[in-house]
Amino acid sequence: MTDRSSRLASLLLAMCATALAQSSGPAACAALKQLQVPGVNITVTGAQWTPAGSTPPGRGGAPSQVKLPAYCRFDGVIDRRTGAAGVSYGIGFAVALPQEWNGRFLLQGGGGLNGSVQMPLGANAAGADPALVRGFAVASTDTGHEGSGGFDNRFMQDQQASLDFAFIAIGRVAEVARRIIAIHYGKPADHSYFSGCSTGGREAMLMAERYPAYFDGIVAGSPAMRTSYSGIGDRWVAASLNEIAPKDDKGLPVTRDALSESDKKAVIEGVLNQCDALDGVKDRMILNPKACRFDPRTLICKGAKTEGCLSAAQAAALEKGFGGPKDSKGRQVYPGFFFDTGIASTQGIPGLLHGGSTPVGPGFTDIGMDVDAAVERVLSDSAEPLTTTARWTNLNTFSGHSGKLIFYHGVSDPWFSALDTIDYYERMTKANGGDDKVRPWSRLFLVPGMGHCAGGPETLDSFDALGAVVRWVEEGVAPESLTAIGRSFPGRSRPLCAYPLHAHYKGKGDTEDAANFECRP
């Protein structure tokens, strides 16, 4: 190419970029108030322009907060209707349309039972730069109902609302948002992505399983793929601790006091003493959790119960609870949980040493547990099969169109066991031809010390899985590891290695630098 033709090409590109910015600016945003999508019943509820420099709602305005680009937020409702008991329903959604669009679309997953349209930001597993900041057009949805708080289940009285939450709404919004993006920018998205954690992780799995041609890349974090069974697992931990817990004035066990603060500290230190060095360096992080075979009985006091050791009953309760529930025939109903540094956490959902509590409903006060009866209740729940994504493993249509799927899960997650996600990944791998066939399109990453989706007293929970899946889709670069940092250990970085590999210190160099670790079997 000559210098003249090169300058001409650069000029044309600049003119196109300017035209795109103008066509997606304030005037184009205002025009969306009159939007009509052929064949789709949309009620437009808002189209608001936000200049560059704003911060995400609910995140405060401190200088260190993320600064957003100029964007248009479109809000609407698909298929508004009156449902059971005269309640108004419809699939609420929002699309953030940046003025300087990078040609990509991201649908972000929800949380809990949804019920509200969250800011379409795309922050899940995106490190320091959410998708909107990078120039993605981002969509979010309430999945078909409005709720009070994150776990309002009254919508389950309505058949269509139940189906929308289970799987329909997320597919509808994916389709409609893509059409709105094409209308607004005058061209369709070059690539489409989905990212979510917890309920959003279940929705991510849903996209790969039920809508296999919709997305090029998917990130599924700590998926709530079978909440009825994870509930049994959490109750099992609490019921085991309740057998040794002190009673309140009503005679009910105080689960969180089954272990004193000193006892909980002794457990964490015992786990670290046994497992911390398995990755080549003692750093209060267990990078090789599957090799950690912590036995609570090693902490039993030699004589009378004192500080820094456990009673035989306490050790037995931990061994039983973390081993997971089994039915009367000895079959494992739900996997156990890892012993890890976050199990005594008080952040977010309390760690399992506090008694398997969850944000849903009151604490567990059962002493002992009839696992058979618990399973029977799940099997009799007509809604349970609608939301589970743990059973379907055939993803050959998704992988056949070069789709890429990343899973991640916190090792200390107290709500959904990382062992359950490992089990799904291994079953999915087997069903799709084995490791050699699956590694070219799917990887799983375990996050040491991390609780449910984020947080933990000793973890590195900030990593860019979104950037990794984009590079995988668009450049063909598979993620062998993700570099993680976090507030728990300022200045430290570690590689999160693709399962079943784990990060191991090479034996020389700064132990705070991820570059001095390698992924090993």
C-alpha positions as CSV (number, residue, x, y, z in Angstrom):
1,M,0.0,0.0,0.0
2,T,1.4,3.5,-0.9
3,D,1.7,6.3,1.6
4,R,-1.1,8.1,-0.2
5,S,-3.5,5.2,-0.1
6,S,-2.5,4.5,3.5
7,R,-3.4,8.1,4.5
8,L,-6.7,7.8,2.5
9,A,-7.6,4.5,4.3
10,S,-6.8,6.1,7.7
11,L,-9.0,9.1,6.8
12,L,-11.9,6.9,5.8
13,L,-11.6,5.0,9.1
14,A,-11.6,8.2,11.1
15,M,-14.6,9.5,9.1
16,C,-16.5,6.2,9.8
17,A,-15.6,6.4,13.5
18,T,-16.9,10.0,13.7
19,A,-20.1,9.1,11.9
20,L,-20.7,6.2,14.2
21,A,-20.1,8.4,17.3
22,Q,-22.6,11.0,15.9
23,S,-25.1,8.3,15.0
24,S,-24.9,6.9,18.6
25,G,-24.9,10.2,20.4
26,P,-27.6,12.1,22.4
27,A,-29.9,12.6,19.4
28,A,-29.8,8.9,18.5
29,C,-30.5,8.1,22.1
30,A,-33.6,10.3,22.3
31,A,-34.9,8.7,19.1
32,L,-35.0,5.3,20.8
33,K,-38.0,6.5,22.8
34,Q,-39.9,5.8,19.6
35,L,-38.3,2.4,19.0
36,Q,-40.2,-0.3,17.4
37,V,-38.8,-3.8,16.8
38,P,-40.9,-5.7,14.2
39,G,-42.7,-8.7,15.6
40,V,-41.8,-7.8,19.2
41,N,-44.2,-6.3,21.8
42,I,-42.0,-3.7,23.5
43,T,-43.1,-1.0,25.9
44,V,-40.3,1.7,26.0
45,T,-39.9,3.0,29.5
46,G,-36.8,5.1,29.1
47,A,-33.9,6.3,26.8
48,Q,-31.5,8.4,28.8
49,W,-28.1,9.9,27.6
50,T,-25.3,9.9,30.2
51,P,-22.1,11.9,29.4
52,A,-18.6,10.5,30.0
53,G,-17.2,10.5,33.5
54,S,-20.2,9.2,35.5
55,T,-19.8,6.4,38.0
56,P,-22.0,3.3,38.2
57,P,-25.1,3.7,40.4
58,G,-24.7,2.3,43.8
59,R,-20.9,2.4,43.7
60,G,-20.3,5.8,45.2
61,G,-18.4,8.7,43.7
62,A,-14.9,8.3,45.1
63,P,-12.1,9.1,42.7
64,S,-11.0,5.5,42.6
65,Q,-14.3,4.4,41.3
66,V,-14.8,3.3,37.7
67,K,-15.4,6.2,35.2
68,L,-18.0,5.3,32.6
69,P,-17.8,6.4,28.9
70,A,-20.6,8.4,27.3
71,Y,-23.6,6.0,26.8
72,C,-27.3,5.8,26.2
73,R,-29.4,3.6,28.5
74,F,-32.5,2.1,26.9
75,D,-35.1,0.6,29.2
76,G,-38.1,-1.4,28.1
77,V,-40.5,-4.2,28.9
78,I,-41.2,-7.2,26.5
79,D,-44.7,-8.7,26.4
80,R,-46.2,-6.7,29.2
81,R,-49.4,-8.5,30.5
82,T,-51.6,-9.1,33.5
83,G,-51.0,-12.4,35.1
84,A,-52.3,-14.5,38.1
85,A,-54.0,-12.5,40.9
86,G,-54.1,-9.4,38.7
87,V,-50.3,-8.9,39.0
88,S,-48.6,-7.0,36.1
89,Y,-45.8,-9.0,34.5
90,G,-43.4,-8.5,31.6
91,I,-39.7,-9.0,30.8
92,G,-38.0,-5.8,32.0
93,F,-34.6,-5.1,30.5
94,A,-32.0,-2.4,29.8
95,V,-29.3,-1.9,27.2
96,A,-26.3,0.4,27.7
97,L,-25.2,1.6,24.3
98,P,-21.8,3.4,24.5
99,Q,-21.1,6.2,22.1
100,E,-17.8,4.6,21.1
101,W,-18.9,1.0,20.5
102,N,-16.3,-1.7,20.0
103,G,-18.7,-3.9,18.0
104,R,-19.3,-6.4,20.9
105,F,-22.4,-7.3,22.8
106,L,-22.5,-8.7,26.4
107,L,-25.6,-9.9,28.2
108,Q,-24.9,-9.9,32.0
109,G,-26.4,-12.5,34.3
110,G,-28.6,-11.8,37.3
111,G,-28.6,-12.8,40.9
112,G,-30.8,-14.5,43.5
113,L,-34.4,-14.7,42.0
114,N,-33.7,-11.6,40.0
115,G,-36.8,-9.3,40.0
116,S,-35.1,-6.0,39.2
117,V,-33.2,-4.7,36.2
118,Q,-29.6,-4.1,37.3
119,M,-27.3,-1.5,35.8
120,P,-26.0,-3.0,32.5
121,L,-22.4,-2.7,33.4
122,G,-20.8,-6.1,32.7
123,A,-18.5,-6.1,35.7
124,N,-18.6,-9.9,36.5
125,A,-15.1,-11.4,36.4
126,A,-13.9,-8.4,34.3
127,G,-11.1,-7.3,36.6
128,A,-10.9,-3.5,36.9
129,D,-12.6,-2.7,33.6
130,P,-16.3,-3.6,33.2
131,A,-17.5,-4.4,29.7
132,L,-19.2,-1.0,29.3
133,V,-16.0,0.8,30.0
134,R,-14.3,-1.3,27.3
135,G,-16.9,-0.3,24.7
136,F,-19.3,-3.3,24.8
137,A,-23.0,-2.8,24.4
138,V,-24.3,-4.4,27.6
139,A,-27.8,-5.7,28.5
140,S,-29.4,-6.9,31.7
141,T,-32.9,-8.2,32.7
142,D,-35.2,-8.9,35.6
143,T,-36.2,-12.2,33.8
144,G,-39.9,-11.4,33.7
145,H,-41.0,-10.2,37.1
146,E,-40.6,-7.4,39.7
147,G,-39.6,-8.5,43.3
148,S,-39.1,-7.0,46.7
149,G,-35.5,-7.9,47.5
150,G,-33.4,-10.5,45.7
151,F,-35.3,-13.6,46.9
152,D,-39.0,-12.7,46.5
153,N,-40.6,-15.8,45.0
154,R,-44.2,-14.7,44.8
155,F,-43.9,-14.7,41.0
156,M,-43.8,-18.5,41.1
157,Q,-47.6,-18.3,41.4
158,D,-47.8,-17.3,37.7
159,Q,-47.0,-20.1,35.2
160,Q,-45.5,-17.8,32.5
161,A,-43.5,-15.8,35.0
162,S,-42.0,-19.1,36.4
163,L,-41.1,-20.2,32.9
164,D,-39.6,-16.7,32.1
165,F,-37.4,-16.9,35.1
166,A,-36.4,-20.5,34.5
167,F,-35.2,-20.1,30.9
168,I,-37.4,-18.0,28.5
169,A,-36.7,-14.4,29.4
170,I,-32.9,-14.6,29.2
171,G,-33.2,-16.0,25.6
172,R,-35.8,-13.3,24.6
173,V,-33.6,-10.5,25.9
174,A,-30.6,-11.9,24.1
175,E,-32.5,-11.8,20.9
176,V,-34.2,-8.5,21.3
177,A,-31.1,-6.6,22.7
178,R,-29.1,-7.8,19.7
179,R,-31.8,-6.3,17.3
180,I,-31.8,-3.0,19.2
181,I,-28.1,-2.8,19.0
182,A,-28.2,-3.4,15.2
183,I,-30.9,-0.7,14.8
184,H,-29.1,1.8,17.0
185,Y,-25.6,1.4,15.4
186,G,-26.7,0.5,11.9
187,K,-24.9,-2.8,12.0
188,P,-25.1,-6.0,14.1
189,A,-22.6,-6.9,16.8
190,D,-19.5,-8.7,15.5
191,H,-19.4,-11.0,18.6
192,S,-21.8,-11.8,21.4
193,Y,-20.8,-12.7,25.0
194,F,-22.6,-13.7,28.2
195,S,-21.1,-13.4,31.7
196,G,-22.7,-14.1,35.1
197,C,-22.2,-15.5,38.6
198,S,-24.5,-17.5,41.0
199,T,-27.9,-17.2,39.3
200,G,-26.0,-15.5,36.5
201,G,-23.8,-18.6,36.4
202,R,-26.8,-20.8,36.0
203,E,-28.0,-18.5,33.2
204,A,-24.6,-18.8,31.6
205,M,-24.9,-22.6,31.6
206,L,-28.4,-22.2,30.3
207,M,-27.2,-20.3,27.3
208,A,-24.7,-23.0,26.4
209,E,-27.3,-25.7,26.9
210,R,-30.6,-24.3,25.6
211,Y,-29.4,-21.5,23.3
212,P,-26.2,-22.9,21.9
213,A,-26.0,-20.7,18.8
214,Y,-26.6,-17.4,20.6
215,F,-23.2,-16.6,22.1
216,D,-19.6,-16.8,20.9
217,G,-18.2,-16.8,24.5
218,I,-19.6,-17.5,27.9
219,V,-18.3,-17.0,31.5
220,A,-20.2,-19.0,34.1
221,G,-19.2,-18.2,37.7
222,S,-20.2,-20.2,40.8
223,P,-23.3,-21.5,39.1
224,A,-26.6,-21.9,41.1
225,M,-27.2,-25.0,38.9
226,R,-29.2,-27.0,41.4
227,T,-30.2,-24.9,44.4
228,S,-32.5,-27.5,45.9
229,Y,-29.6,-29.9,46.4
230,S,-27.1,-27.3,47.5
231,G,-29.7,-26.4,50.1
232,I,-29.5,-29.9,51.4
233,G,-25.7,-29.6,51.5
234,D,-25.8,-26.4,53.5
235,R,-28.4,-27.8,55.9
236,W,-26.3,-30.9,56.4
237,V,-23.3,-28.8,57.6
238,A,-25.6,-26.9,60.0
239,A,-27.3,-30.1,61.2
240,S,-23.9,-31.7,61.9
241,L,-22.7,-28.7,63.9
242,N,-26.1,-28.4,65.7
243,E,-25.4,-31.8,67.3
244,I,-22.7,-30.1,69.4
245,A,-23.9,-26.5,69.5
246,P,-25.1,-24.8,72.8
247,K,-28.8,-24.0,73.1
248,D,-30.5,-20.7,73.4
249,D,-33.3,-19.8,75.9
250,K,-35.8,-21.6,73.6
251,G,-33.8,-24.8,73.5
252,L,-32.7,-24.3,69.9
253,P,-29.1,-24.8,68.9
254,V,-26.9,-21.7,68.3
255,T,-25.1,-23.1,65.2
256,R,-22.6,-20.3,65.0
257,D,-21.4,-21.1,68.5
258,A,-20.7,-24.8,67.9
259,L,-17.1,-23.6,67.4
260,S,-15.7,-20.7,69.3
261,E,-13.7,-18.0,67.5
262,S,-10.6,-19.6,68.9
263,D,-11.8,-23.0,67.6
264,K,-12.4,-21.5,64.1
265,K,-9.0,-20.0,64.1
266,A,-7.5,-23.3,65.1
267,V,-9.2,-25.0,62.1
268,I,-7.9,-22.4,59.6
269,E,-4.4,-22.7,61.0
270,G,-4.7,-26.5,61.0
271,V,-5.7,-26.5,57.3
272,L,-2.8,-24.1,56.4
273,N,-0.3,-26.2,58.4
274,Q,-1.3,-29.3,56.4
275,C,-2.0,-27.9,52.9
276,D,-0.4,-24.4,52.5
277,A,3.0,-25.7,51.3
278,L,1.6,-28.1,48.8
279,D,2.0,-25.5,46.1
280,G,5.7,-24.8,46.9
281,V,5.4,-21.8,49.1
282,K,3.7,-20.9,52.4
283,D,1.6,-17.8,51.7
284,R,-1.7,-18.5,53.5
285,M,-3.2,-19.6,50.2
286,I,-4.0,-23.2,49.1
287,L,-3.4,-23.2,45.4
288,N,-3.7,-27.0,45.1
289,P,-7.1,-27.7,46.9
290,K,-7.7,-31.2,45.5
291,A,-4.4,-32.4,47.1
292,C,-5.5,-31.0,50.5
293,R,-6.6,-33.9,52.6
294,F,-7.2,-32.1,55.9
295,D,-8.3,-34.3,58.8
296,P,-10.0,-32.4,61.6
297,R,-9.1,-35.2,64.0
298,T,-5.5,-34.0,63.9
299,L,-6.7,-31.0,66.0
300,I,-8.2,-33.0,68.8
301,C,-6.9,-31.9,72.2
302,K,-4.5,-34.4,73.9
303,G,-6.3,-33.9,77.2
304,A,-9.1,-31.6,78.4
305,K,-10.5,-29.1,75.9
306,T,-8.4,-26.0,75.7
307,E,-7.9,-23.0,73.3
308,G,-6.2,-23.9,70.1
309,C,-7.5,-27.5,69.8
310,L,-10.9,-29.2,69.2
311,S,-12.9,-31.7,71.2
312,A,-13.5,-35.1,69.6
313,A,-17.1,-34.2,69.1
314,Q,-16.2,-31.0,67.3
315,A,-13.8,-32.8,65.0
316,A,-16.4,-35.4,64.2
317,A,-19.0,-32.8,63.4
318,L,-16.6,-31.1,60.9
319,E,-15.7,-34.3,59.3
320,K,-19.3,-35.3,58.9
321,G,-20.6,-31.9,57.8
322,F,-17.8,-31.2,55.2
323,G,-18.1,-34.7,53.9
324,G,-21.6,-33.9,52.5
325,P,-25.0,-35.6,52.8
326,K,-25.6,-39.2,51.9
327,D,-28.9,-41.0,51.8
328,S,-29.8,-44.2,53.7
329,K,-28.2,-46.3,50.9
330,G,-24.9,-44.5,51.2
331,R,-25.3,-42.5,48.0
332,Q,-23.8,-39.1,47.9
333,V,-26.7,-36.6,47.5
334,Y,-24.5,-33.5,47.2
335,P,-20.7,-33.2,47.3
336,G,-19.0,-32.1,50.4
337,F,-17.1,-28.8,50.7
338,F,-13.3,-28.0,50.5
339,F,-11.5,-27.1,53.7
340,D,-10.1,-23.7,52.7
341,T,-9.1,-20.3,54.2
342,G,-12.5,-18.7,53.7
343,I,-14.6,-21.1,55.6
344,A,-14.5,-18.9,58.7
345,S,-15.3,-15.7,56.7
346,T,-17.8,-13.2,58.1
347,Q,-18.0,-11.4,54.7
348,G,-21.1,-11.7,52.6
349,I,-22.6,-15.2,53.1
350,P,-20.9,-16.4,56.3
351,G,-18.3,-19.2,55.9
352,L,-19.3,-22.8,56.6
353,L,-17.8,-22.8,60.1
354,H,-20.6,-20.5,61.1
355,G,-23.1,-23.1,60.3
356,G,-24.1,-23.3,56.6
357,S,-26.4,-20.3,56.7
358,T,-27.8,-18.7,53.5
359,P,-29.5,-15.4,52.7
360,V,-32.7,-17.3,52.0
361,G,-35.0,-17.9,55.0
362,P,-34.1,-18.4,58.7
363,G,-31.1,-20.2,60.0
364,F,-31.0,-24.0,60.3
365,T,-32.0,-25.4,63.7
366,D,-32.3,-29.1,62.8
367,I,-30.3,-31.5,64.9
368,G,-29.6,-34.4,62.7
369,M,-31.2,-34.7,59.2
370,D,-33.3,-37.1,57.3
371,V,-31.6,-37.0,53.9
372,D,-34.0,-39.3,52.2
373,A,-36.9,-37.1,53.2
374,A,-35.1,-34.0,52.0
375,V,-34.4,-35.6,48.6
376,E,-38.1,-36.7,48.4
377,R,-39.1,-33.1,48.9
378,V,-36.9,-32.0,46.0
379,L,-38.2,-34.7,43.7
380,S,-41.8,-33.7,44.5
381,D,-41.0,-30.0,43.6
382,S,-42.5,-29.5,40.1
383,A,-40.4,-26.4,39.5
384,E,-37.0,-27.9,40.3
385,P,-36.4,-29.5,36.9
386,L,-37.1,-26.1,35.2
387,T,-34.1,-24.3,36.7
388,T,-31.5,-27.0,37.1
389,T,-28.7,-26.9,34.6
390,A,-26.6,-29.7,36.2
391,R,-28.0,-32.6,34.1
392,W,-27.6,-31.6,30.5
393,T,-24.0,-32.1,29.3
394,N,-24.2,-32.5,25.5
395,L,-22.8,-29.2,24.2
396,N,-21.7,-30.2,20.7
397,T,-23.8,-27.6,19.0
398,F,-22.3,-24.9,21.1
399,S,-18.8,-26.1,20.6
400,G,-19.5,-26.9,17.0
401,H,-19.9,-23.2,16.1
402,S,-16.6,-22.5,17.9
403,G,-18.2,-21.3,21.2
404,K,-15.9,-20.9,24.2
405,L,-17.0,-21.6,27.7
406,I,-15.2,-20.6,30.9
407,F,-16.2,-21.7,34.4
408,Y,-14.9,-20.3,37.6
409,H,-15.7,-21.1,41.3
410,G,-14.5,-19.9,44.7
411,V,-13.0,-22.8,46.7
412,S,-14.5,-21.4,49.9
413,D,-18.0,-20.8,48.5
414,P,-20.3,-21.6,51.3
415,W,-23.5,-21.8,49.2
416,F,-22.6,-23.8,46.1
417,S,-19.8,-26.2,46.5
418,A,-16.9,-25.9,44.1
419,L,-16.8,-29.7,44.1
420,D,-20.3,-29.7,42.4
421,T,-19.0,-27.5,39.6
422,I,-15.9,-29.8,39.3
423,D,-18.3,-32.7,39.1
424,Y,-20.3,-31.1,36.3
425,Y,-17.2,-30.1,34.4
426,E,-15.8,-33.6,34.5
427,R,-19.2,-35.1,33.4
428,M,-19.5,-32.6,30.6
429,T,-15.9,-33.3,29.5
430,K,-16.6,-37.1,29.4
431,A,-19.9,-36.6,27.5
432,N,-18.2,-34.4,24.9
433,G,-15.3,-36.7,24.0
434,G,-12.8,-36.3,26.8
435,D,-10.2,-33.8,27.8
436,D,-8.5,-33.5,24.5
437,K,-11.8,-32.7,22.8
438,V,-13.1,-30.2,25.4
439,R,-10.0,-28.2,26.4
440,P,-10.0,-26.4,23.0
441,W,-13.4,-24.8,23.9
442,S,-13.9,-25.0,27.7
443,R,-11.8,-24.4,30.8
444,L,-12.5,-24.3,34.6
445,F,-10.7,-22.1,37.1
446,L,-10.8,-22.5,40.9
447,V,-10.2,-19.4,43.0
448,P,-8.5,-20.2,46.4
449,G,-10.0,-18.6,49.4
450,M,-12.9,-16.9,47.5
451,G,-16.4,-17.1,48.8
452,H,-19.6,-16.9,46.8
453,C,-18.7,-15.0,43.6
454,A,-16.2,-12.7,45.4
455,G,-14.8,-11.8,48.8
456,G,-12.9,-13.7,51.5
457,P,-10.4,-12.8,54.2
458,E,-7.4,-14.4,52.3
459,T,-8.1,-14.5,48.6
460,L,-7.2,-12.9,45.3
461,D,-10.7,-12.5,43.8
462,S,-10.1,-9.9,40.9
463,F,-9.3,-11.5,37.5
464,D,-10.3,-10.9,33.9
465,A,-12.2,-13.9,32.6
466,L,-14.1,-11.7,30.2
467,G,-10.9,-10.5,28.5
468,A,-9.7,-14.1,28.4
469,V,-12.8,-15.4,26.7
470,V,-12.7,-12.5,24.2
471,R,-9.1,-13.3,23.2
472,W,-10.1,-17.0,23.0
473,V,-13.0,-16.3,20.6
474,E,-11.4,-13.6,18.5
475,E,-7.7,-14.5,18.5
476,G,-7.8,-18.2,19.2
477,V,-5.6,-17.8,22.3
478,A,-6.8,-20.3,24.9
479,P,-6.4,-19.2,28.6
480,E,-3.9,-21.5,30.3
481,S,-4.3,-19.3,33.4
482,L,-5.9,-16.1,34.7
483,T,-3.9,-13.7,36.7
484,A,-5.6,-12.8,40.0
485,I,-5.0,-10.0,42.4
486,G,-7.0,-8.8,45.4
487,R,-7.3,-6.5,48.4
488,S,-6.4,-9.3,50.9
489,F,-2.8,-9.3,49.7
490,P,-1.8,-5.9,48.2
491,G,1.0,-6.3,45.7
492,R,0.5,-10.0,45.3
493,S,-0.6,-11.8,42.1
494,R,-1.1,-15.5,41.3
495,P,-2.1,-17.5,38.2
496,L,-5.4,-19.3,38.4
497,C,-4.6,-22.4,36.4
498,A,-7.1,-24.3,34.1
499,Y,-8.3,-27.3,36.0
500,P,-7.0,-29.9,36.8
501,L,-3.7,-28.0,36.8
502,H,-2.7,-25.9,39.8
503,A,-0.3,-23.0,40.3
504,H,3.0,-24.0,41.8
505,Y,6.0,-21.9,42.8
506,K,9.0,-22.4,40.5
507,G,11.4,-22.3,43.5
508,K,13.0,-19.0,42.7
509,G,12.0,-15.4,42.3
510,D,9.6,-13.1,44.1
511,T,6.9,-15.2,45.7
512,E,4.4,-12.2,45.3
513,D,4.7,-12.3,41.5
514,A,2.5,-14.6,39.4
515,A,5.4,-14.8,36.8
516,N,7.3,-17.0,39.3
517,F,4.6,-19.7,39.4
518,E,3.7,-22.4,36.8
519,C,0.7,-24.6,36.1
520,R,1.4,-28.2,37.2
521,P,-0.7,-31.4,37.2
